[in-house]
């Protein structure tokens, strides 16, 4: 795949070198490289991450590579390069990637967005001096985030398990074809020879841009592996849904969890000294029912739950007697 | 290629712990003030706006306050607007039921300290960020979602959604979702995994270590 893309390149050595560095650095850099489209995160960890043991080892391996190679290089880059240059470099590669964004806009049927992104590419490539300046943003054309993994998700391709590939970093199985397409659609994949430094710079830029991210994970995560996995899967899911569907899913997951608490209350009721309908429970039920008058949904649900539990407690009591 | 995603993820995550700046309009502020003064229960939206406003104030004075000052300034605001006890219970999942009373208390205590310390650590300063209220939704089970946007002068905006639940007549924040990344879901995955793999004491030790790191940086 790579070698056919890069056939024009004169030096095989360069290809090998480039690939190994590119793959390694982007993998380490990103923690976000490829793809997914999870349903719910956290709750179904075993379904999502069946290869956790392997993944953890890969993750640890990538961490070591990053700590000893990618991070020191990125630190030097960030230290010696003025902020304005960093932004320019970042804009330049982002602009080249715009071609891929447009292709995926179209493949997902987002034609209006596709025309906006085409506009972005034209404006930034010309007035923006080859993409160094994001002039289009100033004109009100916001950047969009699209890639082939998202397109596959939109087309209904299942996400597949979460994987941490040595050197490459986090992805899901759907992200493999997704990532390969993205590489093929990026012009920098086709330059070689004297442009080799451009490819190196792209890799460096990617790692440097992720620096704050990675430091933040180090700082905030109790378990960096899980933190990275969850953030990656949730974030990708949000991208696929263009930020629209996510909340509902979260609410369901969380509220299910909240309802466990009600079960605890019920458990307590069941564990009370006797199984009979005592005064305290009755008062609780009356209070909960009073809540219905105020159209408080919580109180209503609580009342229903109490009713059911108390009824079963009563029956239980009768049976025991 | 991965650059853009990274940048947005950074921003999302960062902002998430970093800061919620509120640009509260005068009318909203006065409405909140009057509600506060009369000790009437605040609407879900006002709970969020008031909290953001406090954070904004702390951020603006961030440097002079120092970590300790920020911690002290934020503590009452966080305790008042968040249901930390419920969050602590949710993030450990089903394991909660297996804890002794002492363990539950210990978890509540360190979790509260971690929440406040991470705010205090990350709300160091202010550089023109603002926070815009978008809309409010009711969930199927009577909760509220406050949709808002964090406006970064130099970067793409970050979507911020707060989930609130009513407790004893008061709306309290139980989750913050930044660009689709849910704090509660993320912490829950981490905590349950640590409990399963390493146990309760390891979890408490890891949380305490984070608090120390925040305090000493």
Coordinates of C-alpha atoms in Angstrom, one line a residue:
Chain A
X1 CA 0.0 0.0 0.0
X2 CA 2.6 2.5 1.1
X3 CA 5.2 1.4 -1.4
X4 CA 2.8 1.7 -4.3
X5 CA 1.8 5.2 -3.2
X6 CA 5.3 6.2 -2.9
X7 CA 6.7 4.6 -6.0
X8 CA 7.8 7.8 -7.5
X9 CA 10.1 8.2 -4.7
X10 CA 13.7 7.6 -5.7
X11 CA 15.0 6.3 -2.6
X12 CA 13.7 3.1 -1.0
X13 CA 15.6 3.9 2.1
X14 CA 13.8 7.2 2.4
X15 CA 10.5 5.4 2.1
X16 CA 11.4 3.0 4.8
X17 CA 12.8 5.7 7.0
X18 CA 9.9 8.0 6.4
X19 CA 7.3 5.3 7.1
X20 CA 8.9 4.1 10.2
X21 CA 9.3 7.6 11.6
X22 CA 5.9 8.7 10.3
X23 CA 4.0 5.8 11.7
X24 CA 5.8 5.9 14.9
X25 CA 5.5 9.6 15.5
X26 CA 2.0 10.0 14.4
X27 CA 1.1 7.0 16.5
X28 CA 2.7 8.4 19.6
X29 CA 1.6 11.9 18.8
X30 CA -1.9 11.3 18.3
X31 CA -3.7 9.1 20.8
X32 CA -6.5 10.2 18.4
X33 CA -5.2 9.0 15.1
X34 CA -7.8 6.9 13.6
X35 CA -11.2 6.0 14.2
X36 CA -14.3 4.6 15.9
X37 CA -18.0 5.2 16.5
X38 CA -18.8 3.6 19.7
X39 CA -22.1 3.2 21.2
X40 CA -21.6 3.7 24.8
X41 CA -18.3 4.2 26.4
X42 CA -17.3 2.8 29.8
X43 CA -20.3 0.6 30.5
X44 CA -19.5 -1.9 27.8
X45 CA -15.8 -1.9 28.2
X46 CA -15.4 -5.6 27.6
X47 CA -17.2 -5.4 24.3
X48 CA -15.3 -2.4 23.2
X49 CA -11.9 -3.5 24.4
X50 CA -11.7 -7.3 24.2
X51 CA -7.9 -7.2 23.7
X52 CA -7.2 -5.0 26.7
X53 CA -4.2 -7.1 27.9
X54 CA -2.5 -6.8 24.5
X55 CA -3.6 -3.2 24.1
X56 CA -2.1 -2.2 27.5
X57 CA 1.2 -3.7 26.5
X58 CA 1.2 -1.8 23.2
X59 CA 0.2 1.3 25.0
X60 CA 3.1 1.0 27.4
X61 CA 5.5 0.3 24.5
X62 CA 4.3 3.4 22.7
X63 CA 4.6 5.5 25.8
X64 CA 8.3 4.5 26.2
X65 CA 9.0 5.3 22.5
X66 CA 7.2 8.6 22.9
X67 CA 9.0 9.5 26.2
X68 CA 12.4 8.7 24.8
X69 CA 12.2 9.8 21.2
X70 CA 9.1 11.7 20.1
X71 CA 8.7 13.9 23.1
X72 CA 12.3 15.1 23.3
X73 CA 12.3 16.0 19.6
X74 CA 9.0 17.8 19.9
X75 CA 10.2 19.7 22.9
X76 CA 13.2 21.0 21.0
X77 CA 10.9 22.0 18.0
X78 CA 8.6 23.8 20.4
X79 CA 11.4 25.5 22.1
X80 CA 13.3 26.8 19.0
X81 CA 10.3 27.6 16.8
X82 CA 8.4 30.9 17.3
X83 CA 4.7 30.5 17.9
X84 CA 3.8 32.2 14.7
X85 CA 5.9 29.7 12.7
X86 CA 4.3 26.8 14.5
X87 CA 0.9 28.1 13.6
X88 CA 1.9 28.6 10.0
X89 CA 3.2 25.1 9.8
X90 CA 0.1 23.8 11.4
X91 CA -2.1 25.7 9.0
X92 CA -0.1 24.5 6.0
X93 CA -0.6 20.8 6.7
X94 CA -4.2 21.4 7.7
X95 CA -4.8 23.1 4.4
X96 CA -3.4 20.1 2.4
X97 CA -5.7 17.9 4.4
X98 CA -8.6 20.0 3.3
X99 CA -8.7 17.9 0.0
X100 CA -9.5 14.8 2.1
X101 CA -12.1 16.8 4.1
X102 CA -13.9 17.8 0.9
X103 CA -13.8 14.2 -0.5
X104 CA -15.4 12.9 2.7
X105 CA -17.9 15.8 2.8
X106 CA -19.1 14.6 -0.6
X107 CA -19.1 10.9 0.3
X108 CA -21.2 11.7 3.4
X109 CA -23.6 13.7 1.3
X110 CA -22.7 17.0 3.0
X111 CA -22.7 19.0 -0.2
X112 CA -23.1 22.4 1.3
X113 CA -20.2 21.7 3.8
X114 CA -18.2 20.3 0.8
X115 CA -18.6 23.6 -1.1
X116 CA -17.6 25.6 2.0
X117 CA -14.5 23.5 2.5
X118 CA -13.6 23.8 -1.2
X119 CA -13.9 27.5 -0.7
X120 CA -11.6 27.3 2.3
X121 CA -9.0 25.4 0.3
X122 CA -9.1 27.9 -2.5
X123 CA -9.0 30.9 -0.3
X124 CA -6.3 29.6 2.0
X125 CA -4.1 28.2 -0.9
X126 CA -4.1 31.6 -2.6
X127 CA -4.7 34.6 -0.3
X128 CA -3.5 32.5 2.6
X129 CA -0.1 32.0 0.9
X130 CA -0.2 28.3 0.2
X131 CA -2.2 27.6 3.4
X132 CA 0.2 29.3 5.8
X133 CA -2.6 31.6 7.0
X134 CA -6.2 30.5 7.8
X135 CA -7.7 33.5 6.0
X136 CA -10.9 31.6 5.4
X137 CA -11.7 31.4 9.1
X138 CA -11.6 35.2 9.2
X139 CA -14.1 35.2 6.4
X140 CA -16.4 33.0 8.4
X141 CA -15.6 29.7 6.8
X142 CA -15.0 27.4 9.8
X143 CA -12.9 24.3 9.5
X144 CA -14.7 21.0 9.5
X145 CA -13.4 17.7 10.7
X146 CA -14.0 14.9 8.3
X147 CA -12.1 11.7 7.4
X148 CA -12.7 8.4 5.8
X149 CA -13.2 6.6 9.1
X150 CA -16.1 8.9 9.8
X151 CA -17.5 8.3 6.3
X152 CA -17.4 4.6 6.9
X153 CA -19.3 5.1 10.1
X154 CA -21.9 7.1 8.3
X155 CA -22.2 4.4 5.7
X156 CA -22.9 1.9 8.5
X157 CA -19.6 0.1 8.8
X158 CA -19.4 -1.3 12.3
X159 CA -16.7 0.1 14.5
X160 CA -15.1 -3.1 15.6
X161 CA -12.9 -3.5 18.7
X162 CA -10.6 -0.9 20.1
X163 CA -7.0 -1.6 19.3
X164 CA -3.7 -0.1 20.3
X165 CA -1.2 -0.9 17.6
X166 CA 2.5 -0.8 18.5
X167 CA 3.9 2.4 17.0
X168 CA 0.6 3.4 15.4
X169 CA -1.4 4.1 18.5
X170 CA -5.1 3.9 19.2
X171 CA -7.7 3.0 16.6
X172 CA -10.5 0.6 16.0
X173 CA -10.7 -2.0 13.2
X174 CA -12.8 0.4 11.1
X175 CA -10.0 2.9 11.5
X176 CA -7.6 0.7 9.5
X177 CA -9.2 1.2 6.0
X178 CA -10.2 4.7 7.2
X179 CA -6.6 5.7 8.0
X180 CA -5.2 4.2 4.7
X181 CA -7.7 6.2 2.7
X182 CA -6.7 9.4 4.5
X183 CA -3.0 8.8 3.8
X184 CA -3.8 8.2 0.2
X185 CA -5.8 11.4 0.0
X186 CA -3.1 13.5 1.5
X187 CA -0.7 15.1 -1.0
X188 CA 2.2 14.9 1.3
X189 CA 2.1 11.1 1.0
X190 CA 3.2 11.5 -2.6
X191 CA 6.2 13.7 -2.3
X192 CA 9.7 12.4 -1.7
X193 CA 13.3 13.2 -2.5
X194 CA 14.0 16.8 -1.8
X195 CA 10.6 17.1 -0.2
X196 CA 11.3 14.5 2.4
X197 CA 11.9 17.2 5.1
X198 CA 8.3 18.3 4.4
X199 CA 7.1 14.9 5.5
X200 CA 9.3 14.9 8.5
X201 CA 8.0 18.4 9.4
X202 CA 4.4 17.1 9.1
X203 CA 5.2 14.4 11.6
X204 CA 6.9 16.7 14.0
X205 CA 4.1 19.2 13.7
X206 CA 1.6 16.5 14.6
X207 CA 3.5 15.4 17.7
X208 CA 4.1 19.0 18.8
X209 CA 0.5 19.9 18.4
X210 CA -0.5 17.0 20.6
X211 CA 1.9 18.0 23.3
X212 CA -0.5 19.8 25.5
X213 CA -3.0 16.9 25.1
X214 CA -0.4 14.3 26.2
X215 CA 0.7 16.4 29.1
X216 CA -2.8 16.9 30.2
X217 CA -3.4 13.1 30.1
X218 CA -0.3 12.6 32.3
X219 CA -1.5 15.2 34.7
X220 CA -5.2 14.3 35.0
X221 CA -5.5 10.6 34.3
X222 CA -5.5 8.0 37.2
X223 CA -5.2 5.3 34.6
X224 CA -3.8 6.9 31.4
X225 CA -4.6 3.8 29.3
X226 CA -8.3 4.0 30.1
X227 CA -8.4 7.8 30.0
X228 CA -6.9 7.7 26.5
X229 CA -9.3 5.0 25.3
X230 CA -12.4 6.7 26.7
X231 CA -11.5 10.1 25.5
X232 CA -10.6 8.7 22.1
X233 CA -13.7 6.7 21.6
X234 CA -16.1 9.4 22.9
X235 CA -14.4 12.1 20.9
X236 CA -14.6 10.1 17.7
X237 CA -18.2 9.3 18.3
X238 CA -18.9 12.9 18.7
X239 CA -17.1 13.7 15.4
X240 CA -19.1 11.1 13.5
X241 CA -22.3 12.5 14.9
X242 CA -21.1 16.1 14.1
X243 CA -21.7 16.8 17.8
X244 CA -25.4 16.2 17.6
X245 CA -26.3 12.8 19.0
X246 CA -23.9 12.4 21.7
X247 CA -25.7 13.9 24.6
X248 CA -28.8 11.7 24.4
X249 CA -26.7 8.6 24.6
X250 CA -24.8 9.9 27.6
X251 CA -28.0 10.8 29.4
X252 CA -29.3 7.3 29.0
X253 CA -26.1 5.7 30.3
X254 CA -25.9 8.1 33.2
X255 CA -29.5 8.0 34.1
X256 CA -29.5 4.2 34.1
X257 CA -26.7 4.5 36.6
X258 CA -28.6 7.0 38.7
X259 CA -31.4 4.6 38.9
X260 CA -29.3 2.1 40.6
X261 CA -29.5 4.4 43.5
X262 CA -33.2 4.0 43.6
X263 CA -32.6 0.3 43.7
X264 CA -30.5 0.9 46.8
X265 CA -33.3 2.7 48.4
X266 CA -35.6 -0.3 47.6
X267 CA -33.0 -2.6 49.0
X268 CA -33.0 -0.7 52.2
X269 CA -36.8 -0.9 52.3
X270 CA -36.7 -4.6 51.8
X271 CA -34.1 -5.0 54.5
X272 CA -36.2 -3.2 57.1
X273 CA -37.0 -5.2 60.2
X274 CA -40.4 -6.4 59.0
X275 CA -41.9 -7.0 55.6
X276 CA -45.1 -5.3 56.5
X277 CA -46.2 -1.9 55.4
X278 CA -45.1 0.2 58.2
X279 CA -45.9 3.8 59.0
X280 CA -42.6 5.2 57.9
X281 CA -42.9 3.7 54.5
X282 CA -46.4 4.8 54.1
X283 CA -45.4 8.4 54.9
X284 CA -42.6 8.1 52.4
X285 CA -45.0 7.0 49.7
X286 CA -47.4 9.8 50.5
X287 CA -44.7 12.3 50.3
X288 CA -43.5 10.9 47.0
X289 CA -47.0 10.9 45.6
X290 CA -47.5 14.5 46.7
X291 CA -44.7 15.3 44.4
X292 CA -46.8 14.2 41.4
X293 CA -49.1 17.1 42.0
X294 CA -46.1 19.4 41.3
X295 CA -45.4 17.4 38.2
X296 CA -42.1 16.3 39.5
X297 CA -41.1 13.4 37.3
X298 CA -38.6 12.2 39.8
X299 CA -41.1 12.0 42.6
X300 CA -43.5 10.3 40.3
X301 CA -41.0 7.6 39.4
X302 CA -39.9 7.3 43.0
X303 CA -43.6 6.8 44.0
X304 CA -44.1 4.1 41.4
X305 CA -41.0 2.3 42.5
X306 CA -41.9 2.5 46.2
X307 CA -45.4 1.2 45.4
X308 CA -44.0 -1.8 43.5
X309 CA -41.4 -2.5 46.2
X310 CA -43.8 -2.1 49.0
X311 CA -46.3 -4.4 47.3
X312 CA -43.7 -7.1 46.8
X313 CA -42.5 -6.6 50.4
X314 CA -46.1 -7.1 51.6
X315 CA -46.5 -10.2 49.5
X316 CA -43.3 -11.5 50.8
X317 CA -44.4 -10.8 54.3
X318 CA -47.6 -12.6 53.7
X319 CA -45.8 -15.6 52.2
X320 CA -43.5 -15.7 55.2
X321 CA -46.4 -15.7 57.5
Chain B
X1 CA -4.1 14.5 9.5
X2 CA -4.2 13.7 13.2
X3 CA -3.2 17.2 14.0
X4 CA -6.6 18.8 13.9
X5 CA -8.3 16.0 15.8
X6 CA -5.6 16.4 18.4
X7 CA -5.9 20.0 18.8
X8 CA -9.6 19.8 19.3
X9 CA -9.3 17.0 21.7
X10 CA -6.8 19.0 23.6
X11 CA -9.0 22.0 23.6
X12 CA -12.0 19.9 24.7
X13 CA -10.2 18.1 27.5
X14 CA -8.3 21.2 28.6
X15 CA -11.2 23.4 28.7
X16 CA -13.1 20.7 30.4
X17 CA -10.9 20.9 33.5
X18 CA -9.5 24.2 32.7
X19 CA -12.2 26.6 32.7
X20 CA -15.6 27.5 32.2
X21 CA -15.7 31.2 31.7
X22 CA -19.0 32.8 32.0
X23 CA -20.0 35.9 30.1
X24 CA -23.1 36.4 32.0
X25 CA -25.3 39.1 30.8
X26 CA -26.3 41.8 33.3
X27 CA -29.9 40.7 33.3
X28 CA -29.0 37.1 34.0
X29 CA -26.7 38.1 36.8
X30 CA -29.3 40.3 38.4
X31 CA -31.9 37.5 38.1
X32 CA -29.5 35.1 39.8
X33 CA -28.6 37.7 42.4
X34 CA -32.2 38.2 43.3
X35 CA -32.8 34.5 43.4
X36 CA -29.7 34.1 45.7
X37 CA -30.8 36.9 47.9
X38 CA -34.3 35.6 48.4
X39 CA -32.8 32.1 48.8
X40 CA -35.2 30.8 46.3
X41 CA -34.1 27.6 44.5
X42 CA -32.2 28.5 41.3
X43 CA -33.2 27.3 37.9
X44 CA -30.9 24.7 36.4
X45 CA -29.6 27.3 34.0
X46 CA -28.8 29.8 36.7
X47 CA -26.9 27.2 38.7
X48 CA -24.6 26.8 35.8
X49 CA -24.3 30.5 35.0
X50 CA -23.6 31.4 38.6
X51 CA -20.9 28.7 38.9
X52 CA -19.3 29.9 35.6
X53 CA -19.3 33.4 36.9
X54 CA -17.5 32.4 40.1
X55 CA -14.9 30.5 38.0
X56 CA -14.4 33.5 35.8
X57 CA -13.8 35.7 38.8
X58 CA -11.3 33.2 40.2
X59 CA -9.5 32.9 36.8
X60 CA -9.2 36.7 36.6
X61 CA -7.5 36.8 40.0
X62 CA -5.8 33.4 39.4
X63 CA -2.2 34.5 39.7
X64 CA -2.5 36.6 42.9
X65 CA -4.7 34.0 44.6
X66 CA -2.3 31.2 44.1
X67 CA -3.3 27.5 44.3
X68 CA -4.5 27.7 47.9
X69 CA -6.4 30.9 47.3
X70 CA -8.1 29.5 44.3
X71 CA -9.0 26.3 46.1
X72 CA -10.6 28.2 48.9
X73 CA -12.4 30.5 46.6
X74 CA -13.8 27.7 44.5
X75 CA -14.6 25.2 47.2
X76 CA -17.9 26.7 48.3
X77 CA -19.0 27.3 44.7
X78 CA -18.3 23.8 43.6
X79 CA -19.8 22.2 46.7
X80 CA -22.9 24.3 46.2
X81 CA -23.4 23.7 42.5
X82 CA -22.3 20.1 42.1
X83 CA -23.6 16.9 43.6
X84 CA -20.2 15.6 44.3
X85 CA -21.5 12.8 46.5
X86 CA -23.6 11.4 43.7
X87 CA -20.8 11.8 41.2
X88 CA -18.4 9.9 43.5
X89 CA -21.0 7.2 43.8
X90 CA -21.6 6.9 40.1
X91 CA -17.9 6.9 39.1
X92 CA -17.3 3.7 41.1
X93 CA -20.2 1.9 39.6
X94 CA -21.6 -1.2 41.2
X95 CA -18.6 -1.5 43.5
X96 CA -20.2 1.2 45.7
X97 CA -22.4 -1.3 47.3
X98 CA -19.5 -3.4 48.4
X99 CA -17.8 -0.6 50.3
X100 CA -18.0 -0.2 54.0
X101 CA -19.3 3.0 55.5
X102 CA -15.8 4.2 56.2
X103 CA -14.7 3.5 52.7
X104 CA -17.7 5.4 51.3
X105 CA -16.8 8.4 53.5
X106 CA -13.2 8.2 52.5
X107 CA -14.0 8.1 48.8
X108 CA -16.4 11.0 49.1
X109 CA -13.8 13.0 50.9
X110 CA -10.9 12.4 48.5
X111 CA -13.1 12.7 45.5
X112 CA -14.4 16.2 46.6
X113 CA -10.8 17.3 47.2
X114 CA -9.7 16.0 43.8
X115 CA -12.6 17.8 42.1
X116 CA -11.8 21.1 43.7
X117 CA -8.0 20.8 43.4
X118 CA -8.2 20.0 39.7
X119 CA -10.3 23.2 39.2
X120 CA -8.0 25.2 41.3
X121 CA -5.0 23.8 39.5
X122 CA -6.3 24.4 36.0
X123 CA -8.0 27.8 36.5
X124 CA -4.8 29.7 36.7
X125 CA -5.5 32.7 34.5
X126 CA -7.6 34.4 32.0
X127 CA -6.9 35.4 28.4
X128 CA -10.2 36.6 27.0
X129 CA -12.2 33.4 27.0
X130 CA -15.9 33.6 27.4
X131 CA -18.9 31.4 27.8
X132 CA -22.1 31.5 25.9
X133 CA -25.4 30.0 26.9
X134 CA -27.2 28.2 24.1
X135 CA -30.2 26.3 25.2
X136 CA -31.8 24.0 27.7
X137 CA -33.2 20.5 27.3
X138 CA -35.2 18.3 29.6
X139 CA -34.2 14.7 29.7
X140 CA -36.7 11.8 29.6
X141 CA -36.2 11.3 33.4
X142 CA -36.6 14.9 34.5
X143 CA -33.0 16.0 34.4
X144 CA -31.8 19.1 32.6
X145 CA -29.1 19.7 30.0
X146 CA -27.7 23.1 29.7
X147 CA -26.0 23.6 26.3
X148 CA -23.3 26.2 26.0
X149 CA -20.2 27.1 24.1
X150 CA -16.8 28.0 25.4
X151 CA -15.4 30.7 23.1
X152 CA -11.7 30.7 22.8
X153 CA -10.2 33.8 21.2
X154 CA -7.5 31.9 19.4
X155 CA -9.1 28.5 18.8
X156 CA -12.3 26.8 17.6
X157 CA -15.2 26.9 20.1
X158 CA -15.8 24.0 22.3
X159 CA -19.2 22.7 23.0
X160 CA -20.1 22.4 26.7
X161 CA -23.0 20.6 28.0
X162 CA -23.9 20.3 31.7
X163 CA -26.2 17.7 33.0
X164 CA -28.1 18.6 36.2
X165 CA -30.3 16.6 38.5
X166 CA -32.7 17.8 41.1
X167 CA -31.9 17.0 44.7
X168 CA -34.0 18.2 47.6
X169 CA -35.4 20.9 45.4
X170 CA -32.1 22.2 44.1
X171 CA -30.6 21.7 40.7
X172 CA -27.1 20.3 40.9
X173 CA -24.5 19.6 38.2
X174 CA -23.6 15.9 37.9
X175 CA -21.8 15.9 34.6
X176 CA -20.0 18.1 32.2
X177 CA -19.6 17.0 28.6
X178 CA -17.0 18.9 26.6
X179 CA -17.1 18.3 22.8
X180 CA -18.8 15.1 23.4
X181 CA -16.4 13.8 26.0
X182 CA -18.2 13.1 29.2
X183 CA -16.3 13.6 32.4
X184 CA -18.6 11.2 34.3
X185 CA -18.2 8.4 31.8
X186 CA -14.5 8.9 31.5
X187 CA -13.9 8.9 35.3
X188 CA -16.3 6.0 35.7
X189 CA -14.3 3.9 33.3
X190 CA -11.0 4.8 35.0
X191 CA -12.3 4.2 38.5
X192 CA -14.1 1.0 37.9
X193 CA -11.1 -0.4 36.1
X194 CA -8.7 0.5 38.9
X195 CA -11.1 -1.0 41.5
X196 CA -11.3 -4.2 39.5
X197 CA -7.6 -4.5 38.8
X198 CA -6.0 -3.0 42.0
X199 CA -8.7 -2.5 44.6
X200 CA -10.0 0.3 46.8
X201 CA -6.8 1.3 48.5
X202 CA -5.0 1.7 45.2
X203 CA -7.8 3.9 44.0
X204 CA -7.6 6.2 47.0
X205 CA -3.8 6.3 46.7
X206 CA -4.0 7.3 43.1
X207 CA -6.5 10.0 43.8
X208 CA -4.4 11.3 46.7
X209 CA -1.3 11.4 44.5
X210 CA -3.2 13.5 41.9
X211 CA -4.3 15.9 44.7
X212 CA -0.7 16.2 45.9
X213 CA 0.6 16.8 42.3
X214 CA -2.0 19.6 41.8
X215 CA -1.2 21.1 45.2
X216 CA 2.5 21.1 44.7
X217 CA 2.8 22.3 41.1

